[in-house]
Short mmCIF file of C-alpha atoms and ligand atoms in Angstrom, two decimals:
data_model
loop_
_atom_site.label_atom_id
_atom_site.label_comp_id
_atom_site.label_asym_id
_atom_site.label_seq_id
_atom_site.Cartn_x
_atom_site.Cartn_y
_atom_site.Cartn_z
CA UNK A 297 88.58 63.18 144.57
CA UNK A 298 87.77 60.93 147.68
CA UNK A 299 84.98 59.28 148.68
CA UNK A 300 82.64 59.06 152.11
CA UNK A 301 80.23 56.69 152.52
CA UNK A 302 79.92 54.34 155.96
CA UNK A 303 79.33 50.88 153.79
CA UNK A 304 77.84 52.16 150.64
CA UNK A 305 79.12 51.57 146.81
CA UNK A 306 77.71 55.06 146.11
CA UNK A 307 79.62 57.58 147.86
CA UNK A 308 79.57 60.79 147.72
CA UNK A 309 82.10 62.93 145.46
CA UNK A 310 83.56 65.71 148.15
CA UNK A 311 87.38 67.54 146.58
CA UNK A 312 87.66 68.53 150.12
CA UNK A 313 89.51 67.37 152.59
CA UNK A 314 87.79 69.27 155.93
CA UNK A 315 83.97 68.18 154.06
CA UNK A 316 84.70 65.13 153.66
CA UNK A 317 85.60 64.14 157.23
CA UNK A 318 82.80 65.91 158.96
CA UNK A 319 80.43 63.84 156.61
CA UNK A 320 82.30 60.87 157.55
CA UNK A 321 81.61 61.33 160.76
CA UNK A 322 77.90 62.18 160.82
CA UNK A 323 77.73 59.41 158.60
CA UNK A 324 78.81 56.77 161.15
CA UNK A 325 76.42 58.69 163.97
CA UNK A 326 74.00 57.90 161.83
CA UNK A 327 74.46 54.41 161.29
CA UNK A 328 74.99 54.35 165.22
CA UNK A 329 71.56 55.84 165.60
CA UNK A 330 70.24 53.97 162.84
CA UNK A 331 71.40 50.37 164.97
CA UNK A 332 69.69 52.12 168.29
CA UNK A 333 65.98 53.12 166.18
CA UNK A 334 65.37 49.33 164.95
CA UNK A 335 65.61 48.00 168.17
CA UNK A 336 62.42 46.33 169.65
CA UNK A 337 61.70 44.65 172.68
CA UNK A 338 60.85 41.51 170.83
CA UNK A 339 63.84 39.88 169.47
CA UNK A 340 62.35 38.68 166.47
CA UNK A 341 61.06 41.90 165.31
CA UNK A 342 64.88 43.42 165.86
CA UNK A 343 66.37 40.87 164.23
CA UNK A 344 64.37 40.78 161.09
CA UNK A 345 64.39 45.32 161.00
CA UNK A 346 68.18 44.53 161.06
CA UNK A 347 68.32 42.10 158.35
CA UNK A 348 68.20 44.45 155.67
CA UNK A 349 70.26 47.70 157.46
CA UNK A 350 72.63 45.00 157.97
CA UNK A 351 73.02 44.15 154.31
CA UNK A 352 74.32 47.27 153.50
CA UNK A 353 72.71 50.08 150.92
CA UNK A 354 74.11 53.18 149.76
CA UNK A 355 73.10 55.55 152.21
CA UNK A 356 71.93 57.92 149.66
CA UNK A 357 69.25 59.48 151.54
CA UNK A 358 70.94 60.32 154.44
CA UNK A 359 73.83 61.23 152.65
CA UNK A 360 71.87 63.92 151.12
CA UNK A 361 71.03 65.58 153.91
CA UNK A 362 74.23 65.64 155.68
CA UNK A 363 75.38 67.56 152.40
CA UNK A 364 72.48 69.50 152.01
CA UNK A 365 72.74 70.57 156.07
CA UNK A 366 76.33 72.02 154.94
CA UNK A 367 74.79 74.98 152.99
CA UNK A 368 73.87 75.66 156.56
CA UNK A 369 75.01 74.77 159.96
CA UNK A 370 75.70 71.07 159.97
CA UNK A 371 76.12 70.62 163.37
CA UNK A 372 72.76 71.06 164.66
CA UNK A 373 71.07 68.15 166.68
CA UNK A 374 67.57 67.99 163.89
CA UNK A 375 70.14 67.04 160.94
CA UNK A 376 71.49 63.29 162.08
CA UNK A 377 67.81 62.72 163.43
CA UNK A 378 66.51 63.79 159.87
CA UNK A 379 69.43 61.82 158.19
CA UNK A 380 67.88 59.16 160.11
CA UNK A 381 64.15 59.60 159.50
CA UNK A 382 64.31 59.32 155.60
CA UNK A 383 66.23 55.86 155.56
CA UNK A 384 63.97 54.49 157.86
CA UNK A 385 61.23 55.05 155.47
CA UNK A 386 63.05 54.05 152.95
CA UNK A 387 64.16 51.26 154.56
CA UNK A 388 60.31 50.36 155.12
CA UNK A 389 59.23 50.88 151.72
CA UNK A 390 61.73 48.38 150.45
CA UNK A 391 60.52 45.63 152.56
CA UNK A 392 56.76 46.21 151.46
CA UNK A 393 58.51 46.83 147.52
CA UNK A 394 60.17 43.27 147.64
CA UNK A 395 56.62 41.35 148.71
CA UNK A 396 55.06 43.23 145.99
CA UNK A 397 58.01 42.28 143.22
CA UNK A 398 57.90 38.89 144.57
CA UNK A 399 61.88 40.13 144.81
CA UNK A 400 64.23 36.97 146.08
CA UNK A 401 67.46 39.40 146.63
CA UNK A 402 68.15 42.65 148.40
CA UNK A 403 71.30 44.63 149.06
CA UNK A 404 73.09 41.82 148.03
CA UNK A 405 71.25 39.35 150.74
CA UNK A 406 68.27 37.49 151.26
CA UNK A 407 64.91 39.92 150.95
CA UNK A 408 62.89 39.60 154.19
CA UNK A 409 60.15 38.05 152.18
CA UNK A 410 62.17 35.77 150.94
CA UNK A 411 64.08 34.32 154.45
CA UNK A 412 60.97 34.29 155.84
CA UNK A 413 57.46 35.36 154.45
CA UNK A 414 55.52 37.94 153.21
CA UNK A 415 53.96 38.34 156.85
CA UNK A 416 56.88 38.88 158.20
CA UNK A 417 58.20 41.23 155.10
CA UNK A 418 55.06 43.54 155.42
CA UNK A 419 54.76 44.11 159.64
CA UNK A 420 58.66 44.98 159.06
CA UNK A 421 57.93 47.36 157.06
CA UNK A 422 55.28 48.40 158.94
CA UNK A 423 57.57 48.73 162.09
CA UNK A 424 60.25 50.50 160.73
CA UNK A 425 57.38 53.28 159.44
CA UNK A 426 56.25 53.40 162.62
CA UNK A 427 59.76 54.24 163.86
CA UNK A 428 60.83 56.33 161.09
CA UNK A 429 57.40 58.60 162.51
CA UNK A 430 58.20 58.46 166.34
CA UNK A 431 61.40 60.05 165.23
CA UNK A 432 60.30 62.29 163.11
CA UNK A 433 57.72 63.66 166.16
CA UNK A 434 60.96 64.42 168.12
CA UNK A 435 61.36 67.39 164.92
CA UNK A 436 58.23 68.96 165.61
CA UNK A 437 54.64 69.26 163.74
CA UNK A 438 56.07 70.72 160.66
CA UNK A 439 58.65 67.63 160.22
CA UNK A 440 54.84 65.63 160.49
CA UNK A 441 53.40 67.67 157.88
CA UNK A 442 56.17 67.08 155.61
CA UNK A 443 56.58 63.43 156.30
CA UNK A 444 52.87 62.98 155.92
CA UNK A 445 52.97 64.70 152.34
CA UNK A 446 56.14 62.84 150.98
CA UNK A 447 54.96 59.48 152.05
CA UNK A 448 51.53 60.75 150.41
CA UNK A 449 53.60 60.68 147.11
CA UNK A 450 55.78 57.60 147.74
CA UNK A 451 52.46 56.03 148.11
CA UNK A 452 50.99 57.47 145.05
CA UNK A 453 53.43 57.26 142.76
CA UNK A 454 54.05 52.92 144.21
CA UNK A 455 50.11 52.73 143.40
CA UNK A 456 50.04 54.52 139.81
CA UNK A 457 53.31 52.04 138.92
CA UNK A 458 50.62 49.31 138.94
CA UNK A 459 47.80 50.69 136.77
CA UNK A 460 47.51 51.13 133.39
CA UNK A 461 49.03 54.44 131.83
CA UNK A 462 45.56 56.59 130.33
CA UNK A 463 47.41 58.27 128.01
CA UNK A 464 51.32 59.06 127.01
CA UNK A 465 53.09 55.54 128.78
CA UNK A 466 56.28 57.71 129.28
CA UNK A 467 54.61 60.80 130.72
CA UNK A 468 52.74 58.02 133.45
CA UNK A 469 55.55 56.53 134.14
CA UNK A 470 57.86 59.85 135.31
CA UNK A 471 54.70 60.50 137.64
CA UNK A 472 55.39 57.20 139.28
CA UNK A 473 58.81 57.69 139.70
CA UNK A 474 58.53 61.56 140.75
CA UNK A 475 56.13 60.04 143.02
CA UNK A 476 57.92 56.71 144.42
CA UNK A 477 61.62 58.32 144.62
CA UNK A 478 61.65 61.34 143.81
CA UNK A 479 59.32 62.71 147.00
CA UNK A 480 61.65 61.37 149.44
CA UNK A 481 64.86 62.17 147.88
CA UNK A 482 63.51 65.72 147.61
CA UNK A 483 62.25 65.72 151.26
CA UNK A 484 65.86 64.94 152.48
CA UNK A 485 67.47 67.80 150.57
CA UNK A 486 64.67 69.96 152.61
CA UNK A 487 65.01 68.22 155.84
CA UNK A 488 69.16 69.09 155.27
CA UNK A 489 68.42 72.59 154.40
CA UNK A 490 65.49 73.20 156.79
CA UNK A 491 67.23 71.33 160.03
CA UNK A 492 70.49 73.14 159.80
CA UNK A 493 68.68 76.65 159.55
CA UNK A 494 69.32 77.57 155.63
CA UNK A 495 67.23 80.32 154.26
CA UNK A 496 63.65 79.74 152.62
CA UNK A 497 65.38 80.24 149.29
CA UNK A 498 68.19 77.91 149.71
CA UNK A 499 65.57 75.15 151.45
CA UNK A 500 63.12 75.13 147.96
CA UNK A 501 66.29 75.43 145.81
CA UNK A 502 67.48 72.02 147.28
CA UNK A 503 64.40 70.58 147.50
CA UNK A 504 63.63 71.02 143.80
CA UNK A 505 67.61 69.70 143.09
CA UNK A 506 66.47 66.93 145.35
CA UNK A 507 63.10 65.91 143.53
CA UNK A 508 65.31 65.75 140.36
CA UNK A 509 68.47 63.80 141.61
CA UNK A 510 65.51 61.68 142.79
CA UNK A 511 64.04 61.15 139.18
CA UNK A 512 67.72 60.59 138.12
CA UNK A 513 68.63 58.11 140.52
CA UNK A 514 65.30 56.26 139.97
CA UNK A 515 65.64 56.43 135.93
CA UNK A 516 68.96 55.05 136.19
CA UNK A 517 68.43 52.25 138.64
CA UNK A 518 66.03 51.52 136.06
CA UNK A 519 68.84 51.24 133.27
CA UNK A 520 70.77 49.08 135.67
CA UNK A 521 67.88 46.82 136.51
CA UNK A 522 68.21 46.08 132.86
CA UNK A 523 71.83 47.08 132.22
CA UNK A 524 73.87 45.17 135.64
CA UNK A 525 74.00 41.32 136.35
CA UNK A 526 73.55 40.96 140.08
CA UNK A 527 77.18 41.04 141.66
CA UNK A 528 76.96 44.49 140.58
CA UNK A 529 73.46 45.74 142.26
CA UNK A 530 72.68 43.09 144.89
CA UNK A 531 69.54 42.32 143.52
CA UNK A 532 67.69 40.24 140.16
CA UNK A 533 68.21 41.80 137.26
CA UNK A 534 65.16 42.00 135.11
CA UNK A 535 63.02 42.40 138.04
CA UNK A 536 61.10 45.54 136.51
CA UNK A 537 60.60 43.64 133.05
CA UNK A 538 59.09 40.09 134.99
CA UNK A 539 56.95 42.45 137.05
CA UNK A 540 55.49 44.14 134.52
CA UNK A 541 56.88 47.10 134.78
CA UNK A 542 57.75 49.37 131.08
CA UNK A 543 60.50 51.66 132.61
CA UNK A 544 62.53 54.24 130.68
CA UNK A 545 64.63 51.96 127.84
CA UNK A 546 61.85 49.94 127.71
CA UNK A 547 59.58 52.71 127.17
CA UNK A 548 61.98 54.24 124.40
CA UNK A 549 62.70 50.95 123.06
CA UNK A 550 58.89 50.29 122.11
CA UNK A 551 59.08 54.00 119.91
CA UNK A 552 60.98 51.56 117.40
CA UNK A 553 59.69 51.23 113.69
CA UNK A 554 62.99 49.61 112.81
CA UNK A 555 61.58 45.83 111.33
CA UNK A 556 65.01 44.33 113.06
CA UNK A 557 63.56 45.22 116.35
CA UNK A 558 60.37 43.23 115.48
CA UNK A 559 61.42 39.83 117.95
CA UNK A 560 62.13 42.61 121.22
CA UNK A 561 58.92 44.10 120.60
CA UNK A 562 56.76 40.89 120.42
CA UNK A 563 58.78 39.95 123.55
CA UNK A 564 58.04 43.60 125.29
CA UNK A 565 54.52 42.88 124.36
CA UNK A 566 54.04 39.10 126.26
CA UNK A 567 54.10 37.94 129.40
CA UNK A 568 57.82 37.42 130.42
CA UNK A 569 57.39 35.90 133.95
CA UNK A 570 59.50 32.81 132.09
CA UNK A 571 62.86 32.67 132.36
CA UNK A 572 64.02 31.84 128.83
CA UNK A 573 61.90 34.93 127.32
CA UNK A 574 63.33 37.11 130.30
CA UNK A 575 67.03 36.38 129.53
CA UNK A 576 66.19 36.68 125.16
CA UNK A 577 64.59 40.21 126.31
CA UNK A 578 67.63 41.39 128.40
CA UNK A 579 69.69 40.71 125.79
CA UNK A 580 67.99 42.45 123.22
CA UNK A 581 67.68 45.61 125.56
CA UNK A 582 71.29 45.57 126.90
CA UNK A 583 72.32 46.08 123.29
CA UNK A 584 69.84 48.19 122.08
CA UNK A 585 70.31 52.56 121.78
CA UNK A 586 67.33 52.77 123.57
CA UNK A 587 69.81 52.19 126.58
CA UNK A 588 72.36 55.06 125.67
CA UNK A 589 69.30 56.99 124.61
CA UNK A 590 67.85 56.68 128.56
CA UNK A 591 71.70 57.25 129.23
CA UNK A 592 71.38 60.43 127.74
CA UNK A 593 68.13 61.61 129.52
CA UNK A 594 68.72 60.87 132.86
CA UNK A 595 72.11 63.02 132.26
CA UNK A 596 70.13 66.07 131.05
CA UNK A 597 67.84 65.57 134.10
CA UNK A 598 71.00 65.97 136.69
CA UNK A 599 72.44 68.78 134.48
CA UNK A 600 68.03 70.46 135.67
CA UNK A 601 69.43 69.20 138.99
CA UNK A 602 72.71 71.49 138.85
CA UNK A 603 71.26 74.30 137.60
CA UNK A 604 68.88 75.05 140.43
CA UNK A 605 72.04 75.09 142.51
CA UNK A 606 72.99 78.79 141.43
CA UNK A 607 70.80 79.66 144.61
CA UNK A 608 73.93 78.14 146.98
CA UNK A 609 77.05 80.33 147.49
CA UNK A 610 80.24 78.82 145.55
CA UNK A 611 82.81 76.88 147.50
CA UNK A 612 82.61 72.75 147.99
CA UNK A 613 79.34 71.92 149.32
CA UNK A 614 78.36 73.39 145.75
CA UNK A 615 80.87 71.49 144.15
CA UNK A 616 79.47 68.47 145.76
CA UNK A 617 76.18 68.37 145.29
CA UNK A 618 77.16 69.32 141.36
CA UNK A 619 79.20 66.06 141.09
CA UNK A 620 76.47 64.04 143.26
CA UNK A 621 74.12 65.08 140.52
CA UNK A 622 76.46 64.00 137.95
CA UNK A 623 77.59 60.60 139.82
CA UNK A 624 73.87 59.43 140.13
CA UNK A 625 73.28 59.82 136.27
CA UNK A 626 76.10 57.48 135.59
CA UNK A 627 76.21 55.15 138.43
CA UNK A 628 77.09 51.09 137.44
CA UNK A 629 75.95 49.92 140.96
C1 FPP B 999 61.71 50.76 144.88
O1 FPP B 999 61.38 50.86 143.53
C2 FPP B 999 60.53 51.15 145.74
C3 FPP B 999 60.19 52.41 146.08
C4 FPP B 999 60.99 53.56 145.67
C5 FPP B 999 58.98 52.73 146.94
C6 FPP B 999 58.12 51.55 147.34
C7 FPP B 999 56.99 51.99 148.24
C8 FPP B 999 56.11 51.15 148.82
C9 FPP B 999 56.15 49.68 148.60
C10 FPP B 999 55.10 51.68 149.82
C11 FPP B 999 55.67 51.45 151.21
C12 FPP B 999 54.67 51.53 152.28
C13 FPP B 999 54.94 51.48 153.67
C14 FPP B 999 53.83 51.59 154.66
C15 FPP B 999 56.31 51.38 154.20
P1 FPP B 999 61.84 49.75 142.50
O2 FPP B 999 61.04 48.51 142.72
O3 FPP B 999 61.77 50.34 141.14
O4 FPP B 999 63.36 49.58 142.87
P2 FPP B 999 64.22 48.32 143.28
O5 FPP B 999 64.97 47.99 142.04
O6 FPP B 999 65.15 48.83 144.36
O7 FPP B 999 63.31 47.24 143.73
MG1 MG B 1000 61.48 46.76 143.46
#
């Protein structure tokens, strides 16, 4: 099995040779295009949209799409431009996510916030929206509508991560994430499907695999926020705990009645914005089975993901997305 990927340490799984070179190579358009979109005419503003394309990411979005659009004609202009339109609002959100996790590292560099303020963080973020929706004009009013609706429920799902849960914590929290990732991962399996002419079926069938590679890759970013030391994801790990965030082997951890998990709950339970009861927490969690139990769920969530892909003919692009699904439960980075 190779790999494609333009700079990313998530690639995608392709077993064939002829697949994986034309996604190589509407991969590097779209970085190309990518470089061209983040341009400004002030400097400043170019330099700091750059910083954090620069640093690198997975691609994952775009990715999807590009492997999504080969269920249909790939080679169709609306596909790289699409490919294009969901990192750039990815890439937004993640400036606006590190202000509001106070986050110090991104993609392995400095977060904008960080190098220079939150001012600066937020109007990036703001620009690269803006661009992401200039582009997505270009695909016509429907592209709006369905931009408009999935950055509804990034929006959402970002706002409900900060409030209180009214009732079952877990249930709450897999409306945040179906909300803050799974929206636009689900958008670009439709933008893949819907750009390079698939049928209706084969457009909602990828969608809904899309919404739940979404949850998956969410849930397990989680696991490594909690799991990974830095080196490994480019960013801090515990960021989710300091914030104040319960996530998924948090959430399962605090089921426990076992009296030996009696210190980790108390911890769970505080404040750990301290870096002493941060690292005793981590700890704890890393060797907990509330970690192979999350393990274990966000695997039966990509097996959801490969069964709604019955609705594609067989042949690689099947195969693909199957062992996408499968890669994103049990990524380490
Ligand atoms: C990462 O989650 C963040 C998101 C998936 C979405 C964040 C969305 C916003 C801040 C709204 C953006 C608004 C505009 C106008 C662009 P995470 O914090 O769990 O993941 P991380 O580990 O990568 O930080
Ligand atoms: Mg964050």
């Amino acid at each position: 099995m190779t790999t494609t990927g333009a700079n990313s340490s998530l690639a995608l799984p392709v077993l064939d040779d002829a697949l994986d070179a034309r996604l190589r190579a509407s991969l590097t358009l779209v970085e190309e295009r990518l470089e061209r979109e983040v341009t400004s005419v002030a400097p400043f503003v170019t330099e700091a949209a750059r910083h954090l394309l620069r640093a690198g990411g997975k691609r994952f979005r775009p990715a999807l799409v590009l492997l999504a659009a080969e269920a249909g004609d790939a080679s169709l202009p609306g596909v790289i431009t699409s490919a294009c339109v969901v990192e750039l609002t990815h890439l937004a959100s993640l400036y606006h996510d590190d202000v509001m996790d106070e986050a110090a590292l991104r993609r392995g560099a400095e977060s904008a916030n960080s190098r220079w303020d939150n001012h600066v963080a937020i109007l990036t973020g703001d620009f690269l929206f803006s661009k992401s929706s200039e582009l997505t004009a270009t695909l016509g009013a429907d592209a709006v509508r369905i931009q408009a609706e999935t950055f509804t429920k990034l929006v959402e799902g970002q706002i409900l991560e900060t409030i209180k849960p009214e009732s079952d914590p877990l249930a709450h929290y897999l409306r945040v994430v179906q909300g803050k990732t799974g929206s636009l991962i689900a958008t670009s399996a439709r933008y893949g499907a819907r750009f390079s002419g698939c049928s209706r079926e084969v457009e909602e069938a990828l969608t809904a695999y899309g919404e739940r590679v979404g949850v998956a890759f969410q849930l397990s970013d989680d696991i490594l926020d909690i799991g990974s030391d830095s080196s490994e994801s480019g960013k801090t790990p515990g960021t989710d705990l300091r914030e104040g965030v319960p996530t998924l082997p948090v959430l399962m951890a605090q089921r426990s009645t076992d009296p030996s998990d009696a210190r980790l709950l108390e911890l769970l339970a505080g404040d750990l914005d301290d870096d002493t009861r941060l690292t005793e927490t981590l700890g704890l969690l890393r060797k907990h089975p509330a970690m192979d139990e999350a393990r274990g769920y966000v695997l039966d969530i990509a097996t959801e993901a490969q069964e709604l892909l019955t609705a594609l003919p067989e042949g690689p692009v099947r195969e693909a997305l199957d062992a996408f699904a499968v890669l994103i439960a049990t990524r380490s980075a």
